Coordinates of C-alpha atoms in Angstrom, one line a residue:
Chain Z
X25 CA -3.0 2.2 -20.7
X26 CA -1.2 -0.5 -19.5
X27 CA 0.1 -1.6 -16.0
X28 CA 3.5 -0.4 -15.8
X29 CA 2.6 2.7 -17.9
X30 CA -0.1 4.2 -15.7
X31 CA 2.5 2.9 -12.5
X32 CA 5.0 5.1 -14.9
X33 CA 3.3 8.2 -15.7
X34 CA 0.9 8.7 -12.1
X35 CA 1.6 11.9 -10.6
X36 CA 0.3 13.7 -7.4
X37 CA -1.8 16.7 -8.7
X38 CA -2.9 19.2 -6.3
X39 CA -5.0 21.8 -8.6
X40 CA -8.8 20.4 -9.2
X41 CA -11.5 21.6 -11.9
X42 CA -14.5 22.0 -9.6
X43 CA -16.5 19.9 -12.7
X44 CA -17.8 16.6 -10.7
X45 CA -16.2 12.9 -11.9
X46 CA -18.6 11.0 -14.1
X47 CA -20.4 8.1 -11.7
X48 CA -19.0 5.1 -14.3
X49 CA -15.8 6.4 -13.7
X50 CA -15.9 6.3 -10.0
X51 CA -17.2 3.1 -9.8
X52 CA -14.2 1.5 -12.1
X53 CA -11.6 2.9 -9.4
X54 CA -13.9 1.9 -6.4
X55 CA -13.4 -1.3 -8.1
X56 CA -10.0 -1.1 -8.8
X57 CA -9.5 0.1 -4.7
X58 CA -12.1 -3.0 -3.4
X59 CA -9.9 -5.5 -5.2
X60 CA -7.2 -4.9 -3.7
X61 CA -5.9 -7.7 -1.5
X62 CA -5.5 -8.1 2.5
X63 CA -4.0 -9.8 4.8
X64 CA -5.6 -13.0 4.9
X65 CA -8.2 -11.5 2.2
X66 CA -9.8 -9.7 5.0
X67 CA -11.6 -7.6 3.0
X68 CA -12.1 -5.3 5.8
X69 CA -11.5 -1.8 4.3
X70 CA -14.5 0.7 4.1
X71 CA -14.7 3.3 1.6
X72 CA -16.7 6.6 2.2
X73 CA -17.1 8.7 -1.3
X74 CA -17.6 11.8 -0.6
X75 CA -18.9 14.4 -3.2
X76 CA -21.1 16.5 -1.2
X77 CA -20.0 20.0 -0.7
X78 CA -21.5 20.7 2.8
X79 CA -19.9 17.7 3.7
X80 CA -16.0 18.3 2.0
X81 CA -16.3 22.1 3.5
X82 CA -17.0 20.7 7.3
X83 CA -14.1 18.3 7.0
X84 CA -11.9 21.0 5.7
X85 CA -13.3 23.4 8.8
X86 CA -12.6 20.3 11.3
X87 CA -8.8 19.5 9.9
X88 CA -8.1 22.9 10.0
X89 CA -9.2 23.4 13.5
X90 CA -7.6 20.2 14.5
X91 CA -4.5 21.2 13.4
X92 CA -4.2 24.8 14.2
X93 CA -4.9 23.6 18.1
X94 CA -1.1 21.6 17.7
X95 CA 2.3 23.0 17.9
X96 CA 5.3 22.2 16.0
X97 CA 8.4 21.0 17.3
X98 CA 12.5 20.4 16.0
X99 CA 12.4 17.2 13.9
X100 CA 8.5 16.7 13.2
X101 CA 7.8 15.7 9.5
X102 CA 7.9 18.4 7.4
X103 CA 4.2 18.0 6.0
X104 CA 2.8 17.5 9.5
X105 CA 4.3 20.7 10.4
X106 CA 2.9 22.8 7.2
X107 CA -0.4 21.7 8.1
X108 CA 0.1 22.6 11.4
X109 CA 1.3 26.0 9.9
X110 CA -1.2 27.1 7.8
X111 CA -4.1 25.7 9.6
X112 CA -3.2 28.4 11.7
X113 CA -2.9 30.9 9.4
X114 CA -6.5 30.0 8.7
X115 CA -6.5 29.3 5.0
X116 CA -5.5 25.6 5.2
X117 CA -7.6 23.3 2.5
X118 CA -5.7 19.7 2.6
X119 CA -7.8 17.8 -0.1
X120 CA -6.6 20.6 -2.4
X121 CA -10.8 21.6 -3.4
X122 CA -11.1 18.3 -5.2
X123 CA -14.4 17.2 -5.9
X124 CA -13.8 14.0 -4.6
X125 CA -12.0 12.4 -1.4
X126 CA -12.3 8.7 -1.1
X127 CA -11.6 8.4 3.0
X128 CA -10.3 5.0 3.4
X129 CA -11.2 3.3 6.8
X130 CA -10.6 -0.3 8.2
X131 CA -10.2 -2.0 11.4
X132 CA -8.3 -0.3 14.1
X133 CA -7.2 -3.6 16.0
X134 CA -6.2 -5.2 12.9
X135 CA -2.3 -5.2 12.3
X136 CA -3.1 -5.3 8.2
X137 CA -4.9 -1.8 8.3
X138 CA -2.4 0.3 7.2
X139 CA -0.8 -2.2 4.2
X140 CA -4.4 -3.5 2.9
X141 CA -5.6 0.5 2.4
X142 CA -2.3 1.0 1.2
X143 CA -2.9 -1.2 -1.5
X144 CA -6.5 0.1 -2.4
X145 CA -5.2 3.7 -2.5
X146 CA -2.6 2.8 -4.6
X147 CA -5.3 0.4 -7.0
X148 CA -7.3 3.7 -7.0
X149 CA -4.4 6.2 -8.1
X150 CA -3.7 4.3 -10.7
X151 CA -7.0 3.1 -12.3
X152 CA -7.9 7.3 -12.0
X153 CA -4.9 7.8 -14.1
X154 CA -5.9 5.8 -16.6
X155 CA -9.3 7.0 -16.5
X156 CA -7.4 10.7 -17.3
X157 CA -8.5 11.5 -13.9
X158 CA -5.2 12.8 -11.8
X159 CA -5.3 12.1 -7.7
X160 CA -3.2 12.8 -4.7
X161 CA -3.0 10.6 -1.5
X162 CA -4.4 12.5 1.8
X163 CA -2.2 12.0 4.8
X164 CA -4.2 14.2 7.2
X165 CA -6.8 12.6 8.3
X166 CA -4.7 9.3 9.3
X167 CA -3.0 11.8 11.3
X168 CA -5.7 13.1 13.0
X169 CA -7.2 9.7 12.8
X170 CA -7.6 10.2 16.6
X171 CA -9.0 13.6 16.9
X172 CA -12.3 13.0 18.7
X173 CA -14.2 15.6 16.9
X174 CA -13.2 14.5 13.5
X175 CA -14.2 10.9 14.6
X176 CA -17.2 11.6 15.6
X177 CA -18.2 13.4 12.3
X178 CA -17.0 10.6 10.3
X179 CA -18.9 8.3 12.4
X180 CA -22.2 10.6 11.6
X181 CA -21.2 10.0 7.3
X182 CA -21.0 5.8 7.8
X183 CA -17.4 5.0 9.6
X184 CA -18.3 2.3 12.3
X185 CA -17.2 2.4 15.9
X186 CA -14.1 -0.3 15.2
X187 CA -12.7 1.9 12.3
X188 CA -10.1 4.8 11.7
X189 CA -9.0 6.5 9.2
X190 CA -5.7 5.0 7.4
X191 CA -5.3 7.3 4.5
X192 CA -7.7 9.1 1.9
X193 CA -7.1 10.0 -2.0
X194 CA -8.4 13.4 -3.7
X195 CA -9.9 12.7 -7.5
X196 CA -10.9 15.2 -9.8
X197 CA -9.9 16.4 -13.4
X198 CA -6.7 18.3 -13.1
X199 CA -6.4 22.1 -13.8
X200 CA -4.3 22.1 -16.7
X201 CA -4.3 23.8 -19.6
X202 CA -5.8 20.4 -21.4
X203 CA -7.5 19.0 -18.7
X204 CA -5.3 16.1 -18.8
X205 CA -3.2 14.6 -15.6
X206 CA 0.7 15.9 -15.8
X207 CA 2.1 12.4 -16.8
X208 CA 6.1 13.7 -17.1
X209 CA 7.4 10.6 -15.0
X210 CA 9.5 11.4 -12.1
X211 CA 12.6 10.2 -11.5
X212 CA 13.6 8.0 -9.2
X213 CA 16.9 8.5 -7.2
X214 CA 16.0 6.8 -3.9
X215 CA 14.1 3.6 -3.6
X216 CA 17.3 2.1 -4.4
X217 CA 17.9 -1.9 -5.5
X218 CA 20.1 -4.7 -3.7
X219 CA 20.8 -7.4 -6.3
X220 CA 21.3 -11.1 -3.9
X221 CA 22.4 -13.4 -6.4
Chain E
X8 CA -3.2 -6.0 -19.9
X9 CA -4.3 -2.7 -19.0
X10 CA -4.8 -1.5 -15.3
X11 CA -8.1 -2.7 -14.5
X12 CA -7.9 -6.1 -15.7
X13 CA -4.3 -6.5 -14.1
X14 CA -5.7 -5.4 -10.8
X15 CA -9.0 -7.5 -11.0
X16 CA -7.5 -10.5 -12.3
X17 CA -4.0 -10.5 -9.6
X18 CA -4.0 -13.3 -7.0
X19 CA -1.9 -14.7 -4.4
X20 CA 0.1 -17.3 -5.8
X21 CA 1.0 -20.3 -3.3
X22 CA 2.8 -22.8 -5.4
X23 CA 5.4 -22.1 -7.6
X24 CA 7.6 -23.6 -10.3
X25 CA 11.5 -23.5 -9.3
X26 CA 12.1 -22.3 -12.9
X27 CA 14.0 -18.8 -12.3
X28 CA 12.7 -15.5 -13.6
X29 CA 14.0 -13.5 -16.4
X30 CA 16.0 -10.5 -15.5
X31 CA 14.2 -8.7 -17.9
X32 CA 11.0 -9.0 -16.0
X33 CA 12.4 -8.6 -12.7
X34 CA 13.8 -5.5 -14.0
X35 CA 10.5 -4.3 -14.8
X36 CA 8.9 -5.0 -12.0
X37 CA 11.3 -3.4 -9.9
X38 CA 10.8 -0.6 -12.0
X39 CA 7.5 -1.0 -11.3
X40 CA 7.9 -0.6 -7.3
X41 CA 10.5 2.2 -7.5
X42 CA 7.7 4.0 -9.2
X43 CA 5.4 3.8 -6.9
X44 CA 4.5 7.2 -4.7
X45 CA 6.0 8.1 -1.2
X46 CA 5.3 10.2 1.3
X47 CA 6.8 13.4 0.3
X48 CA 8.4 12.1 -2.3
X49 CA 10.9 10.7 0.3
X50 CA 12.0 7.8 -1.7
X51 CA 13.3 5.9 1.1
X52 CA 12.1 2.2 -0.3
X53 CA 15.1 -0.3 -0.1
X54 CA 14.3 -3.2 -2.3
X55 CA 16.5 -6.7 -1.6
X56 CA 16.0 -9.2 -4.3
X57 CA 16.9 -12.2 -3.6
X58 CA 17.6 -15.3 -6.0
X59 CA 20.5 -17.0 -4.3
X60 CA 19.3 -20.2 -3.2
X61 CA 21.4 -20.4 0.0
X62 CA 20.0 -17.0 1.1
X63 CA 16.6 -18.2 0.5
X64 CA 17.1 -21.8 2.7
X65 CA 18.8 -19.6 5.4
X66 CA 15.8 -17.3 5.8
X67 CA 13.5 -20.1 6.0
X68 CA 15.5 -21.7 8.6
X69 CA 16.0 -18.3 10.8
X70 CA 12.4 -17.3 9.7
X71 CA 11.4 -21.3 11.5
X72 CA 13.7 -20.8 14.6
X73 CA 11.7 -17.1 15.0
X74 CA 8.4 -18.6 15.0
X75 CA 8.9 -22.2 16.6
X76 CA 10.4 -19.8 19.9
X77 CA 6.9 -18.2 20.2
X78 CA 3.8 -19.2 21.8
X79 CA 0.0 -19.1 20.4
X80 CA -2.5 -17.3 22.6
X81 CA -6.2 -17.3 22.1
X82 CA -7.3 -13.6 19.6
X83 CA -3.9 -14.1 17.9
X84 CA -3.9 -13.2 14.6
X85 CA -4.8 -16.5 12.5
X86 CA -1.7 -15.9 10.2
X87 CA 0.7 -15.4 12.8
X88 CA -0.5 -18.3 14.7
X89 CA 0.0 -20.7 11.6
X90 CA 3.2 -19.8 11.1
X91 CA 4.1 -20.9 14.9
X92 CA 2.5 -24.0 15.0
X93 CA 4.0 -24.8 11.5
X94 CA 7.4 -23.7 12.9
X95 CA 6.9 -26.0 15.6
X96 CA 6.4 -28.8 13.6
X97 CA 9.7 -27.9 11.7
X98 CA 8.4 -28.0 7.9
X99 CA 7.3 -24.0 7.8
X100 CA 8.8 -22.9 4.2
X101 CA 7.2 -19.1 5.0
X102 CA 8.0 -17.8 1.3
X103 CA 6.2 -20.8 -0.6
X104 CA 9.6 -22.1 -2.4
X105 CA 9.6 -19.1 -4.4
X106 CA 12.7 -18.7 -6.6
X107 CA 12.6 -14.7 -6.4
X108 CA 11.7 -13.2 -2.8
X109 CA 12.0 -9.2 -3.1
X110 CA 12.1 -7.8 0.5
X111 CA 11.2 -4.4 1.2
X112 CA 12.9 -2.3 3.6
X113 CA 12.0 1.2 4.7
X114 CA 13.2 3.8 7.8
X115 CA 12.0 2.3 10.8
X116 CA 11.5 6.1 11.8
X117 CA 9.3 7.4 9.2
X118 CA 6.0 7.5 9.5
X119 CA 4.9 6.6 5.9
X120 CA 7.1 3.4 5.9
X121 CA 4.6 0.9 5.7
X122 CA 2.4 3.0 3.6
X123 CA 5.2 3.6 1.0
X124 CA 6.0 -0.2 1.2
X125 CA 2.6 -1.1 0.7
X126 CA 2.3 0.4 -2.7
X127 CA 5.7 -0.3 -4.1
X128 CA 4.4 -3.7 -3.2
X129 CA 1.0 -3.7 -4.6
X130 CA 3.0 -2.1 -8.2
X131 CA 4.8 -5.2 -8.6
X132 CA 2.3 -7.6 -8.0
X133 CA 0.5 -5.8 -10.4
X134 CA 3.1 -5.9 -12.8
X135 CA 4.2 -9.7 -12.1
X136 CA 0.6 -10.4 -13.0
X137 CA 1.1 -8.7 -16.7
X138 CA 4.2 -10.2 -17.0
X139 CA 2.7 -14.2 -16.7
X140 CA 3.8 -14.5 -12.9
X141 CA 2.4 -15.3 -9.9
X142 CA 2.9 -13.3 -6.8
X143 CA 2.1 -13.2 -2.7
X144 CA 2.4 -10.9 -0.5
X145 CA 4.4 -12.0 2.8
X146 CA 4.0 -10.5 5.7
X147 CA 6.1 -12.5 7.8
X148 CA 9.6 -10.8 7.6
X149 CA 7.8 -7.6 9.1
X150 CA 6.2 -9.8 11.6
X151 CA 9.7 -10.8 12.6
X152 CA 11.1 -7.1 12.0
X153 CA 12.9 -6.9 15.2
X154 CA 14.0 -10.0 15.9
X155 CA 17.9 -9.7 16.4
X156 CA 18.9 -12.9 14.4
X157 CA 16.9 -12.1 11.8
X158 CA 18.4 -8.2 11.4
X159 CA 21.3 -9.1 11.8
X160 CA 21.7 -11.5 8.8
X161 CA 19.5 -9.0 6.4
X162 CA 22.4 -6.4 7.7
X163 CA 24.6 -8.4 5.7
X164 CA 22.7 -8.7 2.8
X165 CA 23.0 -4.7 2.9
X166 CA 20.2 -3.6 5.1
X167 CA 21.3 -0.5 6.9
X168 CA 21.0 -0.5 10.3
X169 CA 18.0 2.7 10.3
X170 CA 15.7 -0.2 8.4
X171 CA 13.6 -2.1 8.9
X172 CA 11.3 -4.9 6.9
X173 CA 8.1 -4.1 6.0
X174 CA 6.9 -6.2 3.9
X175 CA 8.2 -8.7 0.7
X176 CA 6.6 -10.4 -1.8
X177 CA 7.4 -14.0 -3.6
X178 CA 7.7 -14.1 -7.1
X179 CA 7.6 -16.7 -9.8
X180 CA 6.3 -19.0 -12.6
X181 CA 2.9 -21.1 -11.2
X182 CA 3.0 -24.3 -10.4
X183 CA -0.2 -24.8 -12.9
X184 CA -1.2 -26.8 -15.9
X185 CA -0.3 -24.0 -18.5
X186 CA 2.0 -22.4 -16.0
X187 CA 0.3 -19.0 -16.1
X188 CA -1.7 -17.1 -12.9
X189 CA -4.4 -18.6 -11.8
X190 CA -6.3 -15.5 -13.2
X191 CA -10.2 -16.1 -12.0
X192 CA -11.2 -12.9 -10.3
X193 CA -11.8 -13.0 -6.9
X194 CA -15.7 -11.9 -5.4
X195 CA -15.4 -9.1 -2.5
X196 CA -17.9 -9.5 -0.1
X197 CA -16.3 -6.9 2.2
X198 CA -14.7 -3.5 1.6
X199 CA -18.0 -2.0 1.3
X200 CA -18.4 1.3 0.0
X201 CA -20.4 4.0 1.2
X202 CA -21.4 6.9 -1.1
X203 CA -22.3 10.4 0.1
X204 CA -23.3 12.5 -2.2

């Protein structure tokens, strides 16, 4: 697949066959994500892979705890707010069961953090699609990229002291009917174009 | 080129030919950034490309005028600091002579913005690269994303006043031998990964 057509045909999927991603796979998009560029090339981002059950199930118990402490309010963003809504109906699961979440740390005084994992997630997305894996980006734990609890757990799995969370990606093999990623390209009617000539 | 070796092979290009792009490719790789994903879907990208060589020489000079005002302290950022004591010197060309600069604007009140840009960002540079052109990011339009000179004169090159810059890239032929990317991939010794399993 080319460049443009994996760009083209990526979609977010959010329903995972439990069956685990093949370790040559996942080390092509860890590639893909680690040659990314930063500011200054940096190079500061720190991938934790997770695949370990126990592990996916805590994170899942602490998000959901985190969440269902907050309120909502008039105005807040409509995804914060349906975490915040079904973490307190109790059955809130906001890596969708994949069998994979790549969290995506980096440096929390460095004003690159958000673009240079940006630009990994985005590496990663793509290189899964083209490995006919499908993936979603994770907002959730950037948002509770603060939560001391959650902190400290991802400080036990390998996150150092100077880094937070700025976004995480869900991998897995998609639960169609062929296994494949949905690859119907959506259409764009934002993101609109100024022409300066 | 597929995905991988687009993404391994992309690097920031410094030097360019004043030889303008074909629309045909810009096309693309605007294509290429609209396509890229956004926080639920919002689509709020605003993507100012900008050939006209007037607009480009008064950037650079407001872009100078911003940085030569501002004063180095000791921890600052090395890029930032560069681009002040360049400014000060009066010969800081901050988009490397690039005939194409695509700016990206997004809601300065949404808190995906520079995520969102990031990855529209990332697509095109990917996509430049398979298209034989060089590319960099450049940060320092979003450094400068409040400055009131500097807003104001995007406002009349049609950004709306709920925007704000966050980031833009340069685009164009290399100035190389063959005139193609410098294409050597790049070693990471950072953005280490850390697998649980």
């Amino acid at each position: 697949m080319n460049v443009l057509e994996s760009i083209l045909s990526r979609r977010s999927t959010r329903s995972y066959q439990s069956l685990p991603v093949e370790q040559e796979k996942l080390e092509k998009i860890l590639e893909a994500g680690r040659c990314a560029p930063s500011g200054g090339n940096n190079q500061t981002a720190h991938f934790l892979v997770i695949q370990k059950e126990d592990v996916l199930k805590k994170l899942v118990e602490l998000v959901q705890n985190a969440f269902a402490k907050m309120e909502v309010y008039d105005g807040m963003y409509k995804s914060i707010r349906n975490s915040i809504l079904q973490s307190k109906k109790g059955n809130y699961v906001f890596h969708y069961n994949a069998p994979v979440l790549i969290v995506v740390a980096n440096q929390k005084d460095y004003g690159n953090n958000m673009a240079d994992t940006a630009c990994a997630v985005e590496n990663m997305m793509l290189e899964a699609n083209d490995l006919d894996l499908g993936s979603c980006w994770i907002n959730q734990l950037r948002w509770l990229n603060e939560d001391p609890t959650l902190v400290a757990y991802l400080k036990e799995l390998g996150m150092q002291t100077d880094e937070r969370v700025y976004a995480s990606v869900a991998i897995g093999y998609p639960e169609t009917v062929d296994g494949l990623p949905l690859r119907k390209a959506l259409e764009r009617k934002g993101n609109k174009v100024t022409w300066i000539l």
